[in-house]
Amino acid sequence: MRKFLILLMLAFLPTMLFAQSAGGQVVRKPKPKPAPVAPKPKPTPKPKPTPKPKQRVQHRTEPIAHQPVYQHQTQSLPPVIQNLVNNMVYVEGGTFTMGATTEQGSDAFDDEKPAYLVKLSSFTIGKYEVTQEEWETVMGSNPSYFKGSKRPVERVSWDDSQTFIRKLNAMTGKQFRLPTEAEWEYAARGGNCSRNYKYSGSDDIGSVSWYAKNSYDKGSSHPDYGTHPVGQKLSNELGLYDMTGNVLEWCQDWKGSYSSTAQTNPTGHSSGSYRVYRGGSWFRDARYCRVSYRLNNAPGHRYFDLGLRLAL
């Protein structure tokens, strides 16, 4: 028994010694701490780029090379067309008697009757007939028989005139048109400044007009035969030239009978077969150059004494 107790004490002796050395507590070996990781350096901030000054957008003022577009300011138009725009004359509106008034006497024809009262709003009308250089600048061709840049264009139909006007309006940004028959006669008579002349600007037709006696009757070999540069004769009361003579001038209206009652801004019949033209020409006698004389023809008609004047 004693021997057994000695063996048992020897078996537990290492454990007792270990516990005594540790103060009765179990000592555990601590885990090694991980090596400290050096902190990542903060990135150096990139300098902010200096903002570039905003550039002002330069808008194109000239036509694009492949597209012939004209600006609507007259300073960008061809000089010939700029002059046309500048030569439009303001006509103050008013009331007048249209047709066979007393100064027309026995020369008046039935389609000039009855004379009737017309009230018109203000408008503008060309100082001169449309010239050949103006027509050619817009249309690219010149149909006239009597050539000359300052002569009125002729051999143009009413339909041709509409094509010219559409192209001119696209070029200028304006709303050119043919005058109505009432506007034409009011302007030819001198508007509110009228002195009731038989012809536009005078009772002496030779002073204001190129007509048969001083043009056609001289024969084709004479230098005065045919049309003449615009503006060579005296103007009428409004400063308009060649409203009598040189070339006939298309109006907007269809031909129709006159009204027996007063009208305001009449535009003629709503339909028809013939368009009106006015004013006489180098080819016509005095009776056919009066301010109330009316002529008409099909819209496709052309002749060497037939041109146009513009209105706005």
mmCIF file with all atom_site columns, N, CA, C and O in Angstrom, residues 23 41 141 235:
data_model
loop_
_atom_site.group_PDB
_atom_site.id
_atom_site.type_symbol
_atom_site.label_atom_id
_atom_site.label_alt_id
_atom_site.label_comp_id
_atom_site.label_asym_id
_atom_site.label_entity_id
_atom_site.label_seq_id
_atom_site.pdbx_PDB_ins_code
_atom_site.Cartn_x
_atom_site.Cartn_y
_atom_site.Cartn_z
_atom_site.occupancy
_atom_site.B_iso_or_equiv
_atom_site.pdbx_formal_charge
_atom_site.auth_seq_id
_atom_site.auth_comp_id
_atom_site.auth_asym_id
_atom_site.auth_atom_id
_atom_site.pdbx_PDB_model_num
ATOM 1  N N  . GLY A 1 23  ? 1.395   29.709  -10.548  1.00 0.00 ? 23  GLY A N  1
ATOM 2  C CA . GLY A 1 23  ? 0.486   30.317  -9.565   1.00 0.00 ? 23  GLY A CA 1
ATOM 3  C C  . GLY A 1 23  ? -0.869  29.697  -9.613   1.00 0.00 ? 23  GLY A C  1
ATOM 4  O O  . GLY A 1 23  ? -1.858  30.362  -9.309   1.00 0.00 ? 23  GLY A O  1
ATOM 5  N N  . PRO A 1 41  ? 0.106   55.830  -48.280  1.00 0.00 ? 41  PRO A N  1
ATOM 6  C CA . PRO A 1 41  ? 0.156   57.312  -48.359  1.00 0.00 ? 41  PRO A CA 1
ATOM 7  C C  . PRO A 1 41  ? -1.051  57.857  -49.099  1.00 0.00 ? 41  PRO A C  1
ATOM 8  O O  . PRO A 1 41  ? -1.521  57.261  -50.068  1.00 0.00 ? 41  PRO A O  1
ATOM 9  N N  . SER A 1 141 ? -31.212 84.872  -116.803 1.00 0.00 ? 141 SER A N  1
ATOM 10 C CA . SER A 1 141 ? -31.373 85.003  -118.257 1.00 0.00 ? 141 SER A CA 1
ATOM 11 C C  . SER A 1 141 ? -32.128 86.280  -118.563 1.00 0.00 ? 141 SER A C  1
ATOM 12 O O  . SER A 1 141 ? -32.738 86.889  -117.676 1.00 0.00 ? 141 SER A O  1
ATOM 13 N N  . SER A 1 235 ? -41.073 112.468 -114.302 1.00 0.00 ? 235 SER A N  1
ATOM 14 C CA . SER A 1 235 ? -41.853 111.610 -113.406 1.00 0.00 ? 235 SER A CA 1
ATOM 15 C C  . SER A 1 235 ? -43.240 112.201 -113.187 1.00 0.00 ? 235 SER A C  1
ATOM 16 O O  . SER A 1 235 ? -43.515 113.352 -113.556 1.00 0.00 ? 235 SER A O  1
#
